[in-house]
Amino acid sequence: MTQALTARRIGILGGTFDPVHIGHLRSALEVAELMQLDELRLLPNARPPHRDTPQVTPQSRLAMVRSAVANAPQLSVDARELTRDKPSYTIDTLESLRAELAPEDQLFLVLGWDAFCGLPGWHRWEELLQHCHILVLQRPDADVEPPFELRNLLAARSQSDPTAMSGPAGHISFVWQTPLAVSATQIRQLLASGKSVRFLVPDAVLAYIEAHDLYRASN
Ligand code: ATP
């Protein structure tokens, strides 16, 4: 007798993580718990070399994300976009991920509302849902209308309960979450002005920043 296959549930949260901070990590953990994911992967995006913060290489961004999730069993890091020599389109990343998964595995692409609204500008955006579900993070107090191009897609594909999305791909749902008031921009600014970022980033990330003297004005 063949054993029933258990589909894995994998989430993907892309970002520049320059540096990763507690806002990213709380949000990722809450999504992983709500959705009962087997794994939520933080996926650092490549950026054109001239756009990386001076003195902060993709390898440093990656090292910080790795150290941030080292003790969080639900969270992991996927470095595939940093191992390519140019920034990747999300559709390429999804195809590459899919090639490694079983056909029944469920893939959830986690996007903030702003990113979701920009979807119609993405390369081959209409194919994204062939490979994944989309989970849109929305603030509880938000009162926003999706752009015109997304209305038909939402009407056809959205599901009110994110935990009820079935199958490997194809649906859109919303997770209502209050983000912590922290951004990487704020962290870079604090460090550049010589201030502490303790408690805004995990201690291991703080230790990395200090050991490598990152984000300081003199860099
Ligand atoms: P920057 O300030 O440099 O623009 P950022 O802090 O917004 O950076 P990104 O790496 O651009 O961080 O974000 C990656 C993902 O995490 C995005 O989807 C973004 O919406 C989300 N995110 C950023 N900050 C928070 C936060 N405080 N809480 C929850 N999610 C966040």
PDB file of C-alpha atoms and ligand atoms in Angstrom:
ATOM      1  CA  MET A   1       0.000   0.000   0.000  1.00  0.00           C
ATOM      2  CA  THR A   2       1.335   3.456  -0.841  1.00  0.00           C
ATOM      3  CA  GLN A   3       1.430   6.004   1.930  1.00  0.00           C
ATOM      4  CA  ALA A   4      -0.539   9.221   1.494  1.00  0.00           C
ATOM      5  CA  LEU A   5       1.819  12.072   0.654  1.00  0.00           C
ATOM      6  CA  THR A   6       1.776  15.011   3.034  1.00  0.00           C
ATOM      7  CA  ALA A   7       2.040  18.323   1.283  1.00  0.00           C
ATOM      8  CA  ARG A   8       4.551  20.678   2.836  1.00  0.00           C
ATOM      9  CA  ARG A   9       3.545  24.287   3.490  1.00  0.00           C
ATOM     10  CA  ILE A  10       6.295  26.766   2.690  1.00  0.00           C
ATOM     11  CA  GLY A  11       6.172  30.549   2.908  1.00  0.00           C
ATOM     12  CA  ILE A  12       8.525  33.003   1.221  1.00  0.00           C
ATOM     13  CA  LEU A  13       9.180  36.556   2.456  1.00  0.00           C
ATOM     14  CA  GLY A  14      11.485  38.570   0.216  1.00  0.00           C
ATOM     15  CA  GLY A  15      13.215  41.775   1.230  1.00  0.00           C
ATOM     16  CA  THR A  16      16.487  43.614   1.127  1.00  0.00           C
ATOM     17  CA  PHE A  17      16.999  43.058   4.868  1.00  0.00           C
ATOM     18  CA  ASP A  18      19.495  45.908   5.066  1.00  0.00           C
ATOM     19  CA  PRO A  19      19.528  45.006   7.935  1.00  0.00           C
ATOM     20  CA  VAL A  20      16.916  42.463   9.046  1.00  0.00           C
ATOM     21  CA  HIS A  21      15.011  43.753  12.095  1.00  0.00           C
ATOM     22  CA  ILE A  22      12.343  42.712  14.614  1.00  0.00           C
ATOM     23  CA  GLY A  23       9.538  44.021  12.352  1.00  0.00           C
ATOM     24  CA  HIS A  24      10.447  41.460   9.676  1.00  0.00           C
ATOM     25  CA  LEU A  25      10.932  38.697  12.223  1.00  0.00           C
ATOM     26  CA  ARG A  26       7.719  39.196  14.213  1.00  0.00           C
ATOM     27  CA  SER A  27       5.727  39.446  11.018  1.00  0.00           C
ATOM     28  CA  ALA A  28       7.340  36.276   9.633  1.00  0.00           C
ATOM     29  CA  LEU A  29       6.762  34.349  12.849  1.00  0.00           C
ATOM     30  CA  GLU A  30       3.120  35.425  13.089  1.00  0.00           C
ATOM     31  CA  VAL A  31       2.479  34.347   9.491  1.00  0.00           C
ATOM     32  CA  ALA A  32       4.236  31.015  10.087  1.00  0.00           C
ATOM     33  CA  GLU A  33       2.125  30.335  13.162  1.00  0.00           C
ATOM     34  CA  LEU A  34      -1.182  31.510  11.728  1.00  0.00           C
ATOM     35  CA  MET A  35      -0.687  29.524   8.527  1.00  0.00           C
ATOM     36  CA  GLN A  36       0.859  26.529  10.299  1.00  0.00           C
ATOM     37  CA  LEU A  37       3.744  26.593   7.864  1.00  0.00           C
ATOM     38  CA  ASP A  38       6.411  23.934   7.943  1.00  0.00           C
ATOM     39  CA  GLU A  39       8.892  26.638   7.073  1.00  0.00           C
ATOM     40  CA  LEU A  40       8.919  30.356   6.364  1.00  0.00           C
ATOM     41  CA  ARG A  41      11.946  31.349   4.303  1.00  0.00           C
ATOM     42  CA  LEU A  42      13.369  34.858   4.416  1.00  0.00           C
ATOM     43  CA  LEU A  43      14.718  35.468   0.945  1.00  0.00           C
ATOM     44  CA  PRO A  44      17.204  38.349   0.667  1.00  0.00           C
ATOM     45  CA  ASN A  45      16.924  40.141  -2.667  1.00  0.00           C
ATOM     46  CA  ALA A  46      19.945  40.954  -4.782  1.00  0.00           C
ATOM     47  CA  ARG A  47      20.357  44.592  -5.645  1.00  0.00           C
ATOM     48  CA  PRO A  48      22.489  46.192  -8.331  1.00  0.00           C
ATOM     49  CA  PRO A  49      25.945  46.496  -6.723  1.00  0.00           C
ATOM     50  CA  HIS A  50      25.858  50.303  -6.656  1.00  0.00           C
ATOM     51  CA  ARG A  51      22.586  50.250  -4.688  1.00  0.00           C
ATOM     52  CA  ASP A  52      23.840  48.235  -1.749  1.00  0.00           C
ATOM     53  CA  THR A  53      24.588  50.362   1.287  1.00  0.00           C
ATOM     54  CA  PRO A  54      28.269  51.307   1.196  1.00  0.00           C
ATOM     55  CA  GLN A  55      30.304  48.726   3.146  1.00  0.00           C
ATOM     56  CA  VAL A  56      27.325  46.388   3.517  1.00  0.00           C
ATOM     57  CA  THR A  57      27.706  43.596   1.025  1.00  0.00           C
ATOM     58  CA  PRO A  58      25.031  41.058   0.061  1.00  0.00           C
ATOM     59  CA  GLN A  59      27.106  38.555   2.069  1.00  0.00           C
ATOM     60  CA  SER A  60      26.731  40.707   5.179  1.00  0.00           C
ATOM     61  CA  ARG A  61      22.972  41.081   4.671  1.00  0.00           C
ATOM     62  CA  LEU A  62      22.796  37.312   4.309  1.00  0.00           C
ATOM     63  CA  ALA A  63      24.945  36.650   7.371  1.00  0.00           C
ATOM     64  CA  MET A  64      22.719  38.929   9.461  1.00  0.00           C
ATOM     65  CA  VAL A  65      19.520  37.190   8.319  1.00  0.00           C
ATOM     66  CA  ARG A  66      21.104  33.806   9.043  1.00  0.00           C
ATOM     67  CA  SER A  67      22.109  34.840  12.527  1.00  0.00           C
ATOM     68  CA  ALA A  68      18.653  36.352  13.165  1.00  0.00           C
ATOM     69  CA  VAL A  69      16.811  33.086  12.505  1.00  0.00           C
ATOM     70  CA  ALA A  70      19.382  30.702  13.968  1.00  0.00           C
ATOM     71  CA  ASN A  71      17.209  29.967  17.018  1.00  0.00           C
ATOM     72  CA  ALA A  72      13.800  30.197  15.345  1.00  0.00           C
ATOM     73  CA  PRO A  73      12.843  26.736  14.103  1.00  0.00           C
ATOM     74  CA  GLN A  74       9.939  27.985  11.946  1.00  0.00           C
ATOM     75  CA  LEU A  75      12.142  30.478  10.071  1.00  0.00           C
ATOM     76  CA  SER A  76      14.915  29.815   7.585  1.00  0.00           C
ATOM     77  CA  VAL A  77      16.910  31.628   4.914  1.00  0.00           C
ATOM     78  CA  ASP A  78      16.917  31.099   1.170  1.00  0.00           C
ATOM     79  CA  ALA A  79      19.977  32.625  -0.488  1.00  0.00           C
ATOM     80  CA  ARG A  80      19.192  31.759  -4.102  1.00  0.00           C
ATOM     81  CA  GLU A  81      18.702  35.344  -5.301  1.00  0.00           C
ATOM     82  CA  LEU A  82      22.106  36.339  -3.940  1.00  0.00           C
ATOM     83  CA  THR A  83      23.921  33.562  -5.733  1.00  0.00           C
ATOM     84  CA  ARG A  84      22.884  34.888  -9.146  1.00  0.00           C
ATOM     85  CA  ASP A  85      24.899  37.609 -10.783  1.00  0.00           C
ATOM     86  CA  LYS A  86      21.934  39.914 -11.365  1.00  0.00           C
ATOM     87  CA  PRO A  87      18.671  40.740  -9.583  1.00  0.00           C
ATOM     88  CA  SER A  88      16.061  38.048 -10.188  1.00  0.00           C
ATOM     89  CA  TYR A  89      12.462  38.387 -11.186  1.00  0.00           C
ATOM     90  CA  THR A  90      10.093  36.820  -8.653  1.00  0.00           C
ATOM     91  CA  ILE A  91       8.704  34.528 -11.352  1.00  0.00           C
ATOM     92  CA  ASP A  92      12.224  33.082 -11.885  1.00  0.00           C
ATOM     93  CA  THR A  93      12.632  32.524  -8.155  1.00  0.00           C
ATOM     94  CA  LEU A  94       9.265  30.777  -7.941  1.00  0.00           C
ATOM     95  CA  GLU A  95      10.096  28.529 -10.904  1.00  0.00           C
ATOM     96  CA  SER A  96      13.405  27.632  -9.330  1.00  0.00           C
ATOM     97  CA  LEU A  97      11.735  26.875  -5.980  1.00  0.00           C
ATOM     98  CA  ARG A  98       9.012  24.816  -7.614  1.00  0.00           C
ATOM     99  CA  ALA A  99      11.610  22.680  -9.349  1.00  0.00           C
ATOM    100  CA  GLU A 100      12.800  21.576  -5.889  1.00  0.00           C
ATOM    101  CA  LEU A 101       9.386  20.852  -4.366  1.00  0.00           C
ATOM    102  CA  ALA A 102       6.900  18.044  -4.727  1.00  0.00           C
ATOM    103  CA  PRO A 103       3.960  19.000  -6.972  1.00  0.00           C
ATOM    104  CA  GLU A 104       1.512  18.925  -4.054  1.00  0.00           C
ATOM    105  CA  ASP A 105       3.616  21.166  -1.787  1.00  0.00           C
ATOM    106  CA  GLN A 106       1.969  24.473  -0.997  1.00  0.00           C
ATOM    107  CA  LEU A 107       3.933  27.649  -1.617  1.00  0.00           C
ATOM    108  CA  PHE A 108       2.830  30.992  -0.111  1.00  0.00           C
ATOM    109  CA  LEU A 109       4.365  34.219  -1.372  1.00  0.00           C
ATOM    110  CA  VAL A 110       4.049  36.825   1.393  1.00  0.00           C
ATOM    111  CA  LEU A 111       3.703  40.412   0.161  1.00  0.00           C
ATOM    112  CA  GLY A 112       2.950  43.725   1.838  1.00  0.00           C
ATOM    113  CA  TRP A 113      -0.061  45.615   0.497  1.00  0.00           C
ATOM    114  CA  ASP A 114       2.145  48.118  -1.368  1.00  0.00           C
ATOM    115  CA  ALA A 115       4.059  45.371  -3.131  1.00  0.00           C
ATOM    116  CA  PHE A 116       0.821  43.615  -3.981  1.00  0.00           C
ATOM    117  CA  CYS A 117      -0.583  46.789  -5.555  1.00  0.00           C
ATOM    118  CA  GLY A 118       2.542  47.022  -7.727  1.00  0.00           C
ATOM    119  CA  LEU A 119       2.059  43.497  -9.049  1.00  0.00           C
ATOM    120  CA  PRO A 120       0.830  44.530 -12.518  1.00  0.00           C
ATOM    121  CA  GLY A 121       4.274  46.024 -13.166  1.00  0.00           C
ATOM    122  CA  TRP A 122       6.096  42.775 -12.409  1.00  0.00           C
ATOM    123  CA  HIS A 123       7.643  40.594 -15.101  1.00  0.00           C
ATOM    124  CA  ARG A 124       5.158  37.844 -16.146  1.00  0.00           C
ATOM    125  CA  TRP A 125       2.986  38.733 -13.139  1.00  0.00           C
ATOM    126  CA  GLU A 126      -0.037  36.876 -14.472  1.00  0.00           C
ATOM    127  CA  GLU A 127       1.866  33.569 -14.143  1.00  0.00           C
ATOM    128  CA  LEU A 128       2.765  34.001 -10.462  1.00  0.00           C
ATOM    129  CA  LEU A 129      -0.353  32.225  -9.195  1.00  0.00           C
ATOM    130  CA  GLN A 130       0.499  29.137 -11.247  1.00  0.00           C
ATOM    131  CA  HIS A 131       3.345  28.581  -8.800  1.00  0.00           C
ATOM    132  CA  CYS A 132       2.164  29.933  -5.452  1.00  0.00           C
ATOM    133  CA  HIS A 133      -0.621  31.360  -3.356  1.00  0.00           C
ATOM    134  CA  ILE A 134      -0.271  35.022  -2.453  1.00  0.00           C
ATOM    135  CA  LEU A 135      -0.680  36.166   1.150  1.00  0.00           C
ATOM    136  CA  VAL A 136      -1.092  39.910   1.401  1.00  0.00           C
ATOM    137  CA  LEU A 137      -0.140  41.507   4.714  1.00  0.00           C
ATOM    138  CA  GLN A 138      -2.587  44.240   5.547  1.00  0.00           C
ATOM    139  CA  ARG A 139      -2.816  46.638   8.470  1.00  0.00           C
ATOM    140  CA  PRO A 140      -6.018  46.246  10.481  1.00  0.00           C
ATOM    141  CA  ASP A 141      -6.752  49.978  10.137  1.00  0.00           C
ATOM    142  CA  ALA A 142      -6.120  50.133   6.378  1.00  0.00           C
ATOM    143  CA  ASP A 143      -8.912  51.244   4.137  1.00  0.00           C
ATOM    144  CA  VAL A 144      -7.571  50.753   0.661  1.00  0.00           C
ATOM    145  CA  GLU A 145      -8.827  49.997  -2.796  1.00  0.00           C
ATOM    146  CA  PRO A 146      -6.796  47.690  -5.023  1.00  0.00           C
ATOM    147  CA  PRO A 147      -5.686  49.091  -8.377  1.00  0.00           C
ATOM    148  CA  PHE A 148      -8.053  48.544 -11.284  1.00  0.00           C
ATOM    149  CA  GLU A 149      -5.884  45.840 -12.948  1.00  0.00           C
ATOM    150  CA  LEU A 150      -6.107  43.650  -9.850  1.00  0.00           C
ATOM    151  CA  ARG A 151      -9.856  43.776  -9.317  1.00  0.00           C
ATOM    152  CA  ASN A 152     -10.739  40.922 -11.674  1.00  0.00           C
ATOM    153  CA  LEU A 153      -7.923  38.808 -10.309  1.00  0.00           C
ATOM    154  CA  LEU A 154      -9.096  39.392  -6.741  1.00  0.00           C
ATOM    155  CA  ALA A 155     -12.689  38.641  -7.660  1.00  0.00           C
ATOM    156  CA  ALA A 156     -11.638  35.357  -9.261  1.00  0.00           C
ATOM    157  CA  ARG A 157      -8.928  34.202  -6.879  1.00  0.00           C
ATOM    158  CA  SER A 158      -9.369  35.677  -3.417  1.00  0.00           C
ATOM    159  CA  GLN A 159     -10.404  33.672  -0.438  1.00  0.00           C
ATOM    160  CA  SER A 160     -11.510  35.233   2.837  1.00  0.00           C
ATOM    161  CA  ASP A 161      -9.853  32.704   5.151  1.00  0.00           C
ATOM    162  CA  PRO A 162      -6.098  32.467   4.475  1.00  0.00           C
ATOM    163  CA  THR A 163      -5.838  29.210   6.404  1.00  0.00           C
ATOM    164  CA  ALA A 164      -8.389  27.603   4.077  1.00  0.00           C
ATOM    165  CA  MET A 165      -6.357  28.093   0.880  1.00  0.00           C
ATOM    166  CA  SER A 166      -6.030  24.633  -0.590  1.00  0.00           C
ATOM    167  CA  GLY A 167      -3.895  23.109  -3.305  1.00  0.00           C
ATOM    168  CA  PRO A 168      -0.328  23.994  -4.212  1.00  0.00           C
ATOM    169  CA  ALA A 169      -1.049  27.437  -5.710  1.00  0.00           C
ATOM    170  CA  GLY A 170      -3.627  29.765  -7.218  1.00  0.00           C
ATOM    171  CA  HIS A 171      -5.368  31.741  -4.457  1.00  0.00           C
ATOM    172  CA  ILE A 172      -4.981  35.148  -2.828  1.00  0.00           C
ATOM    173  CA  SER A 173      -5.819  35.926   0.755  1.00  0.00           C
ATOM    174  CA  PHE A 174      -5.209  38.629   3.341  1.00  0.00           C
ATOM    175  CA  VAL A 175      -3.578  38.478   6.748  1.00  0.00           C
ATOM    176  CA  TRP A 176      -4.375  41.384   9.065  1.00  0.00           C
ATOM    177  CA  GLN A 177      -1.368  42.312  11.104  1.00  0.00           C
ATOM    178  CA  THR A 178      -0.161  45.377  13.000  1.00  0.00           C
ATOM    179  CA  PRO A 179       3.469  45.955  11.959  1.00  0.00           C
ATOM    180  CA  LEU A 180       5.972  47.006  14.599  1.00  0.00           C
ATOM    181  CA  ALA A 181       6.996  50.608  14.016  1.00  0.00           C
ATOM    182  CA  VAL A 182      10.521  49.869  12.832  1.00  0.00           C
ATOM    183  CA  SER A 183      12.218  50.050   9.447  1.00  0.00           C
ATOM    184  CA  ALA A 184      15.663  49.299   8.102  1.00  0.00           C
ATOM    185  CA  THR A 185      15.906  52.947   7.027  1.00  0.00           C
ATOM    186  CA  GLN A 186      15.410  54.045  10.643  1.00  0.00           C
ATOM    187  CA  ILE A 187      18.045  51.567  11.826  1.00  0.00           C
ATOM    188  CA  ARG A 188      20.585  52.783   9.251  1.00  0.00           C
ATOM    189  CA  GLN A 189      19.902  56.380  10.275  1.00  0.00           C
ATOM    190  CA  LEU A 190      20.321  55.632  13.985  1.00  0.00           C
ATOM    191  CA  LEU A 191      23.626  53.879  13.361  1.00  0.00           C
ATOM    192  CA  ALA A 192      24.864  56.614  11.046  1.00  0.00           C
ATOM    193  CA  SER A 193      24.270  59.144  13.801  1.00  0.00           C
ATOM    194  CA  GLY A 194      26.095  57.022  16.367  1.00  0.00           C
ATOM    195  CA  LYS A 195      22.974  55.858  18.231  1.00  0.00           C
ATOM    196  CA  SER A 196      22.129  52.386  19.501  1.00  0.00           C
ATOM    197  CA  VAL A 197      19.807  49.978  17.699  1.00  0.00           C
ATOM    198  CA  ARG A 198      19.658  47.541  20.608  1.00  0.00           C
ATOM    199  CA  PHE A 199      16.195  45.926  20.890  1.00  0.00           C
ATOM    200  CA  LEU A 200      15.340  46.876  17.279  1.00  0.00           C
ATOM    201  CA  VAL A 201      17.388  43.977  15.934  1.00  0.00           C
ATOM    202  CA  PRO A 202      18.180  40.605  17.507  1.00  0.00           C
ATOM    203  CA  ASP A 203      21.302  40.611  19.681  1.00  0.00           C
ATOM    204  CA  ALA A 204      23.139  38.411  17.170  1.00  0.00           C
ATOM    205  CA  VAL A 205      22.491  40.977  14.412  1.00  0.00           C
ATOM    206  CA  LEU A 206      23.632  43.789  16.690  1.00  0.00           C
ATOM    207  CA  ALA A 207      26.819  41.855  17.428  1.00  0.00           C
ATOM    208  CA  TYR A 208      27.459  41.389  13.678  1.00  0.00           C
ATOM    209  CA  ILE A 209      26.869  45.101  12.971  1.00  0.00           C
ATOM    210  CA  GLU A 210      29.263  46.087  15.745  1.00  0.00           C
ATOM    211  CA  ALA A 211      31.912  43.522  14.881  1.00  0.00           C
ATOM    212  CA  HIS A 212      31.960  44.674  11.243  1.00  0.00           C
ATOM    213  CA  ASP A 213      31.398  48.346  12.001  1.00  0.00           C
ATOM    214  CA  LEU A 214      28.457  48.527   9.577  1.00  0.00           C
ATOM    215  CA  TYR A 215      26.240  51.499   8.741  1.00  0.00           C
ATOM    216  CA  ARG A 216      28.479  54.011  10.453  1.00  0.00           C
ATOM    217  CA  ALA A 217      28.717  57.501   8.945  1.00  0.00           C
ATOM    218  CA  SER A 218      32.458  57.114   8.380  1.00  0.00           C
ATOM    219  CA  ASN A 219      31.889  54.061   6.110  1.00  0.00           C
TER     220      ASN A 219
HETATM  221  P1  ATP B   1      13.851  49.957   4.112  1.00  0.00           P
HETATM  222  O1  ATP B   1      13.529  50.840   5.305  1.00  0.00           O
HETATM  223  O2  ATP B   1      15.321  49.875   3.777  1.00  0.00           O
HETATM  224  O3  ATP B   1      12.992  50.257   2.910  1.00  0.00           O
HETATM  225  P2  ATP B   1      12.331  47.754   5.291  1.00  0.00           P
HETATM  226  O4  ATP B   1      12.518  47.847   6.765  1.00  0.00           O
HETATM  227  O5  ATP B   1      11.012  48.211   4.749  1.00  0.00           O
HETATM  228  O6  ATP B   1      13.537  48.453   4.533  1.00  0.00           O
HETATM  229  P3  ATP B   1      12.585  45.478   3.493  1.00  0.00           P
HETATM  230  O7  ATP B   1      13.763  44.590   3.497  1.00  0.00           O
HETATM  231  O8  ATP B   1      12.426  46.408   2.368  1.00  0.00           O
HETATM  232  O9  ATP B   1      12.612  46.268   4.910  1.00  0.00           O
HETATM  233  O10 ATP B   1      11.237  44.677   3.744  1.00  0.00           O
HETATM  234  C1  ATP B   1      11.037  43.332   3.452  1.00  0.00           C
HETATM  235  C2  ATP B   1       9.584  43.003   3.735  1.00  0.00           C
HETATM  236  O11 ATP B   1       9.282  43.203   5.111  1.00  0.00           O
HETATM  237  C3  ATP B   1       8.605  43.894   2.965  1.00  0.00           C
HETATM  238  O12 ATP B   1       7.524  43.090   2.550  1.00  0.00           O
HETATM  239  C4  ATP B   1       8.157  44.900   3.985  1.00  0.00           C
HETATM  240  O13 ATP B   1       6.836  45.368   3.720  1.00  0.00           O
HETATM  241  C5  ATP B   1       8.191  44.085   5.260  1.00  0.00           C
HETATM  242  N1  ATP B   1       8.417  44.913   6.425  1.00  0.00           N
HETATM  243  C6  ATP B   1       9.272  45.927   6.559  1.00  0.00           C
HETATM  244  N2  ATP B   1       9.207  46.471   7.780  1.00  0.00           N
HETATM  245  C7  ATP B   1       8.260  45.788   8.457  1.00  0.00           C
HETATM  246  C8  ATP B   1       7.690  45.873   9.778  1.00  0.00           C
HETATM  247  N3  ATP B   1       8.094  46.801  10.644  1.00  0.00           N
HETATM  248  N4  ATP B   1       6.743  44.982  10.110  1.00  0.00           N
HETATM  249  C9  ATP B   1       6.327  44.067   9.232  1.00  0.00           C
HETATM  250  N5  ATP B   1       6.804  43.917   7.977  1.00  0.00           N
HETATM  251  C10 ATP B   1       7.755  44.771   7.588  1.00  0.00           C
END
